[in-house]
Coordinates of C-alpha atoms in Angstrom, one line a residue:
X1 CA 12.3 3.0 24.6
X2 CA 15.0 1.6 22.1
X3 CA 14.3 1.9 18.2
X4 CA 13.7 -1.7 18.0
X5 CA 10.8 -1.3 20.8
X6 CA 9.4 1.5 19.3
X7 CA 8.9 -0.6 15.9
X8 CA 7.7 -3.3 17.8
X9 CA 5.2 -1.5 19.3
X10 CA 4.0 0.1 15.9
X11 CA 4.2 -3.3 13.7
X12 CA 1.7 -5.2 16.7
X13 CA -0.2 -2.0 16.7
X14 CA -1.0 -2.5 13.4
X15 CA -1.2 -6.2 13.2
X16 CA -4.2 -5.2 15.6
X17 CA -6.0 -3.3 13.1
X18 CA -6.8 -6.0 10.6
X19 CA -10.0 -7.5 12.1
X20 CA -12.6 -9.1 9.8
X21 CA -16.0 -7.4 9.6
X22 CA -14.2 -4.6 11.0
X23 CA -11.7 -3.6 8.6
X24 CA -8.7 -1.6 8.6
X25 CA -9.4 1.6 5.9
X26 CA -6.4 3.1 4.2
X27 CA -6.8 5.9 2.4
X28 CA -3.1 5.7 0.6
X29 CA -0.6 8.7 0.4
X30 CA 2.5 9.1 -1.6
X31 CA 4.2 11.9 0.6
X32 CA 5.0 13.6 3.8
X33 CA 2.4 16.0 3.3
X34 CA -0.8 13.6 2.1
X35 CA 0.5 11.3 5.0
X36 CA -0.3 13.9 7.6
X37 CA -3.6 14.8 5.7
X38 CA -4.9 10.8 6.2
X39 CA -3.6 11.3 9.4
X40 CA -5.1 14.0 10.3
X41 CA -8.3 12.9 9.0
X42 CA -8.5 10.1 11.9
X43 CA -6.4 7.3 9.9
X44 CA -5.5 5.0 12.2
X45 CA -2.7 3.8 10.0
X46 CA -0.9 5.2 6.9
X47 CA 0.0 2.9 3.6
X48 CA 1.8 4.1 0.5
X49 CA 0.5 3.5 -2.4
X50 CA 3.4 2.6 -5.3
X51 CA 1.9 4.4 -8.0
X52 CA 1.8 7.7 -6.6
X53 CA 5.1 7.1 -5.1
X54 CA 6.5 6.0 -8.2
X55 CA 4.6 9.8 -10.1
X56 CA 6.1 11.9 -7.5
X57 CA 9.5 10.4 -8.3
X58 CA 9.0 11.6 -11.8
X59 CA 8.7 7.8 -13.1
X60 CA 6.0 5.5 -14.0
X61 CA 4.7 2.6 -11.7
X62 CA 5.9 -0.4 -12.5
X63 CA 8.7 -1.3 -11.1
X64 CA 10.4 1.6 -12.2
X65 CA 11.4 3.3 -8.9
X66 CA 14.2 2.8 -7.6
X67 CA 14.8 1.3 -3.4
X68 CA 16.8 3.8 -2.4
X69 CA 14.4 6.6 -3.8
X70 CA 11.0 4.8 -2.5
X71 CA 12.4 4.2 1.2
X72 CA 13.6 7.6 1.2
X73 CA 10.3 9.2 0.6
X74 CA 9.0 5.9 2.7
X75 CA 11.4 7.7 5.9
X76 CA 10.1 11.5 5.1
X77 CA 6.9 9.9 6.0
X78 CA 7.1 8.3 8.9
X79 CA 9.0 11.5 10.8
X80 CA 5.7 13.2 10.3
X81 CA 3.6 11.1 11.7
X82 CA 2.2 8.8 14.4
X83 CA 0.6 5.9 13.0
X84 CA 2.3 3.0 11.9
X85 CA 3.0 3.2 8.5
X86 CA 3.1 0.4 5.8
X87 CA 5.4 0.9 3.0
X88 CA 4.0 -0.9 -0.6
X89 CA 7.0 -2.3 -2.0
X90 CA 6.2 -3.4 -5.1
X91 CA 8.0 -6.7 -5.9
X92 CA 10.6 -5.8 -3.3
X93 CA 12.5 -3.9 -5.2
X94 CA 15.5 -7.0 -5.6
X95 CA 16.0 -10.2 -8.1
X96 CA 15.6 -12.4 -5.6
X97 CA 14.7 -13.5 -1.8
X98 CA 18.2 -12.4 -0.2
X99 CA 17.5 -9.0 -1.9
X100 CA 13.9 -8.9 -0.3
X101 CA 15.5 -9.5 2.8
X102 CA 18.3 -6.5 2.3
X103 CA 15.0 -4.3 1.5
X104 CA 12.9 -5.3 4.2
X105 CA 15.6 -4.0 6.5
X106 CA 15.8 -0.6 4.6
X107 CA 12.3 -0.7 5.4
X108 CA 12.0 -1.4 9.2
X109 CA 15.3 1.4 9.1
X110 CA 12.9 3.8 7.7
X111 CA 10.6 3.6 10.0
X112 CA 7.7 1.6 8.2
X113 CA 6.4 -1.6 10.2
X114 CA 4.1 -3.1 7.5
X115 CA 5.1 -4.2 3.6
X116 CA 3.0 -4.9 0.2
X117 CA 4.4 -7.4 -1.2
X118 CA 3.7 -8.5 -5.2
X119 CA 3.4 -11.6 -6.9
X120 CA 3.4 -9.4 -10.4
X121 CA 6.0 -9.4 -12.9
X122 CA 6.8 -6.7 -15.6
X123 CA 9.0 -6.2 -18.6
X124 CA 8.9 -7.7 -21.8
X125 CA 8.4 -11.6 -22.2
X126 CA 8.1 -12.0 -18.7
X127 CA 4.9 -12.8 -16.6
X128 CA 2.5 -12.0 -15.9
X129 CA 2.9 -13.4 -12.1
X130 CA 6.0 -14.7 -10.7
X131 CA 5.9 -18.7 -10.5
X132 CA 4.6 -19.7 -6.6
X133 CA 7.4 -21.0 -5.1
X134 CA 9.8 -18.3 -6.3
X135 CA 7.1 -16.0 -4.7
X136 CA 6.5 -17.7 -1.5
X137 CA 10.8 -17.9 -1.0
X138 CA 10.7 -13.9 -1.5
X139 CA 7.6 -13.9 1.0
X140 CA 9.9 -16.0 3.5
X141 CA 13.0 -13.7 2.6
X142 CA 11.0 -11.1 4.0
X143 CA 9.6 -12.7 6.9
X144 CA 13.0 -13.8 7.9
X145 CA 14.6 -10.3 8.0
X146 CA 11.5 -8.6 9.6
X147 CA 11.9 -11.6 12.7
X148 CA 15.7 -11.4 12.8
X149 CA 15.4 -7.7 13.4
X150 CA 13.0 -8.4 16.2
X151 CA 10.0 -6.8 14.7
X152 CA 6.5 -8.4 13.8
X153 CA 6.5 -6.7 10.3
X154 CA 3.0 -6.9 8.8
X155 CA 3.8 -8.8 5.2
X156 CA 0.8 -8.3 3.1
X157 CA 0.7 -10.6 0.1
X158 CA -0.5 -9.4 -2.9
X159 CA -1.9 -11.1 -5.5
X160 CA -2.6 -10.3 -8.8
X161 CA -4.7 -13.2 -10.7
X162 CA -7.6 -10.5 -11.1
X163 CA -5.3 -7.7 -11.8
X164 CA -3.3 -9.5 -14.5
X165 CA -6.2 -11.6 -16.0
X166 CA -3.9 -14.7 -14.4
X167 CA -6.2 -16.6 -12.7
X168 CA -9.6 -17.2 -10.9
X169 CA -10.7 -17.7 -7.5
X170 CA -8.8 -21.1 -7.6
X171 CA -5.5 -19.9 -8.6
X172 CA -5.8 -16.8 -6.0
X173 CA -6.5 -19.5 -3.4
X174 CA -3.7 -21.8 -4.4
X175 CA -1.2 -18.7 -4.1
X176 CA -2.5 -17.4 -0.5
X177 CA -2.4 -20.6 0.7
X178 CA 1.1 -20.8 -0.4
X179 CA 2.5 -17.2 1.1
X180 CA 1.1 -17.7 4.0
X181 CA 2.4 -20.5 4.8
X182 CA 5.9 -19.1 3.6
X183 CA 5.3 -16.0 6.2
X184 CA 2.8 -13.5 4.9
X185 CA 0.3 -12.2 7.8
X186 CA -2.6 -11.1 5.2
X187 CA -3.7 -11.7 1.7
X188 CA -4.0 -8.4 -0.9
X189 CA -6.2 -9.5 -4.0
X190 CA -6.8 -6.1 -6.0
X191 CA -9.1 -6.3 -9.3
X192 CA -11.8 -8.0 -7.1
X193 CA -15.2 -6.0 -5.4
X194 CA -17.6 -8.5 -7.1
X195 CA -19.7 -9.5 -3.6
X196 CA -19.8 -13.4 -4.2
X197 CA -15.7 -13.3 -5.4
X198 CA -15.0 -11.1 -2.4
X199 CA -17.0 -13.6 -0.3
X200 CA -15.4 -17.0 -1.9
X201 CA -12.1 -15.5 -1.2
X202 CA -12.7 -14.2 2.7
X203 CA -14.2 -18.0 3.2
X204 CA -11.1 -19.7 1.4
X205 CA -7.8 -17.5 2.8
X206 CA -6.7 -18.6 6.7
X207 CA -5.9 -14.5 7.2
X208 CA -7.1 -11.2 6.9
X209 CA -7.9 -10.4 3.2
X210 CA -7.6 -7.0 1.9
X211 CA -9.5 -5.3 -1.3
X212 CA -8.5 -2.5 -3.5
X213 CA -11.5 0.3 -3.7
X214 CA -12.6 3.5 -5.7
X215 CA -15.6 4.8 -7.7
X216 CA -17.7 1.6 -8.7
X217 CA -16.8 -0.6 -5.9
X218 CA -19.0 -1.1 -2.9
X219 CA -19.2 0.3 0.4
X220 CA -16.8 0.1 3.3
X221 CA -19.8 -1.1 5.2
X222 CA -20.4 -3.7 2.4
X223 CA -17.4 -4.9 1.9
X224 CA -17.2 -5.2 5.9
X225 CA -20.1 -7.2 6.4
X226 CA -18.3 -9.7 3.8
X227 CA -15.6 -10.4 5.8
X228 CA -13.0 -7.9 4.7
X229 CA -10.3 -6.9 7.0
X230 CA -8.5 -4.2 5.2
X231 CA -9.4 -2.4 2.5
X232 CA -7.2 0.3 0.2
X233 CA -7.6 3.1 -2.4
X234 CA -4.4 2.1 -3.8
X235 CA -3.8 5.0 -6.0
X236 CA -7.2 6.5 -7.0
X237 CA -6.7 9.2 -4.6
X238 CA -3.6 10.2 -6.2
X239 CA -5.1 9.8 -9.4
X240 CA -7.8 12.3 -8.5
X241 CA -5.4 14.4 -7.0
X242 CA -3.0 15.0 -10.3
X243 CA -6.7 14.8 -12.1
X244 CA -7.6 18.4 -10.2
X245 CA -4.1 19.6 -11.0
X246 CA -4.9 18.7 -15.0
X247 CA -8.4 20.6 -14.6
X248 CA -6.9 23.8 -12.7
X249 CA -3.9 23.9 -15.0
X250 CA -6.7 23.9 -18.6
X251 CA -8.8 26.3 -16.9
X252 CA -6.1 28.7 -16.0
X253 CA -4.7 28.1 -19.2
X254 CA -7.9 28.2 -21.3
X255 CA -10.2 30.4 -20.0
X256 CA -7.9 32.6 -17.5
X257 CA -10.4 31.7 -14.1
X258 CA -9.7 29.4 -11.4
X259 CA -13.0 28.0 -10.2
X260 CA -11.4 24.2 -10.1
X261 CA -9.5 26.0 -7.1
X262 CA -12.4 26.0 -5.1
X263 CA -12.9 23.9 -1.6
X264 CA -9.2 23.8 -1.6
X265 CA -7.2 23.2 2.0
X266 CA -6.0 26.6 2.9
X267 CA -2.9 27.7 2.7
X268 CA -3.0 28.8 6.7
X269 CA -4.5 25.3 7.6
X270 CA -2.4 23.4 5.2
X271 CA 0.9 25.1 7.0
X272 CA -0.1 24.7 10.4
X273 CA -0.5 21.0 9.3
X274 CA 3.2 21.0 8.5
X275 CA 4.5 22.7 11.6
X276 CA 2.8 20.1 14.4
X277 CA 4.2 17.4 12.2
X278 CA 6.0 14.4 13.7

């Protein structure tokens, strides 16, 4: 099986996954490591999340990281594991659609069959989403270099309107509309778990609409019987992560003990993780 076949075979595998009322659950990693961990768990599919990427980098999310750094860390996971593997991109890490293109590419060349893709801009003055049709010719850009490579790419529009306090149900509606018709297979509105918003917007996009999740928010099995196709923790699992390295560091530091440590993966476990890796 040529490279091109293989990615095939991973990008339809997990164009399969997003099924309404039985949603695709991504529990997000930002390294080789946490990749095999979801994968491990029974993760049918492995999604970065931007954020955690973008802390493990040493910079802040945002926009901040750079290509070259993201798909790197983007390649050491794939090599480790099975599952197709979709790679948040931010904003597509380029000034315009061509650029998208040239780092969708990057993308299928690391190994990574599935993109998030942002509508969000950032800086000063700016924002705070990009106008629609600038979007939807970056959602096309990518579209067009996923097909030209041969490879049904899973473009996952995301939307910010909640996020960004930029719009309503309306405006969200107006812009899915929009990418999908430019090329995006599913719509990715995070800010949203309200029931009735999360039910206007399953009833309104023509694709598979994904929600962003963590403490507060309902149920898988909620959010499932909605309608939902995919749903994310984005980068609360990261948070909680760096939020158990805070408390282990103060109590080490404070009080000299080391009870945060406890329920830890084991070092023996943890290794042998590593070593059947890939």
């Amino acid at each position: 099986m040529t490279d091109t076949e293989r990615l095939r075979a991973s990008a339809l595998a997990l164009r399969a996954l997003h099924v309404p009322g039985r949603p695709l659950v991504l529990a997000n990693a930002w390294d080789a490591v946490t990749a095999r961990i979801v994968e491990e768990a029974g993760a049918p599919a492995v999604a970065t999340t931007s954020a955690g990427l973008a802390w493990a980098q040493g910079v802040a999310d945002g926009d901040r990281l750079e290509r070259d750094d993201a798909l790197a860390a983007v390649a050491r996971i794939t090599a480790v594991v099975r599952v197709p593997v979709s790679a948040d991109i931010e904003n597509g890490y380029a000034s315009d659609a061509a650029g998208v293109g040239d780092t969708v590419r990057a993308v299928l060349a690391a190994g990574a069959v599935g993109v998030n893709l942002e509508d969000a801009l950032y800086g000063e003055g700016v924002g705070p989403l990009r106008p629609v049709a600038e979007q939807a010719e970056r959602v096309a850009g990518a579209r067009a270099a996923a097909d030209a490579a041969g490879v049904p790419l899973f473009v996952n529009a995301r939307i910010d309107t909640f996020l960004r306090g930029a719009g309503g149900v309306e405006e969200t509606l107006l812009r899915a509309a929009a990418f999908l018709a430019a090329g995006a297979d599913g719509v990715f509105v995070p800010g949203v778990t309200d029931p009735t918003t999360v039910k206007a917007l399953v009833e309104g996009i023509d694709g598979p609409l994904n929600v962003l999740v963590g403490p507060g928010a309902p149920s898988v099995g909620e959010l499932a019987a909605l309608g939902v196709a995919r749903i994310s923790a984005g980068s609360s699992i990261a948070a909680a992560a760096h939020g158990l390295v805070r408390r282990a560091a103060r109590e080490l530091l404070d009080t000299g003990t080391y009870e945060t440590l406890t329920g830890g993966f084991d070092y023996a476990g943890l290794n042998a993780l590593m070593g059947r890796a890939g």
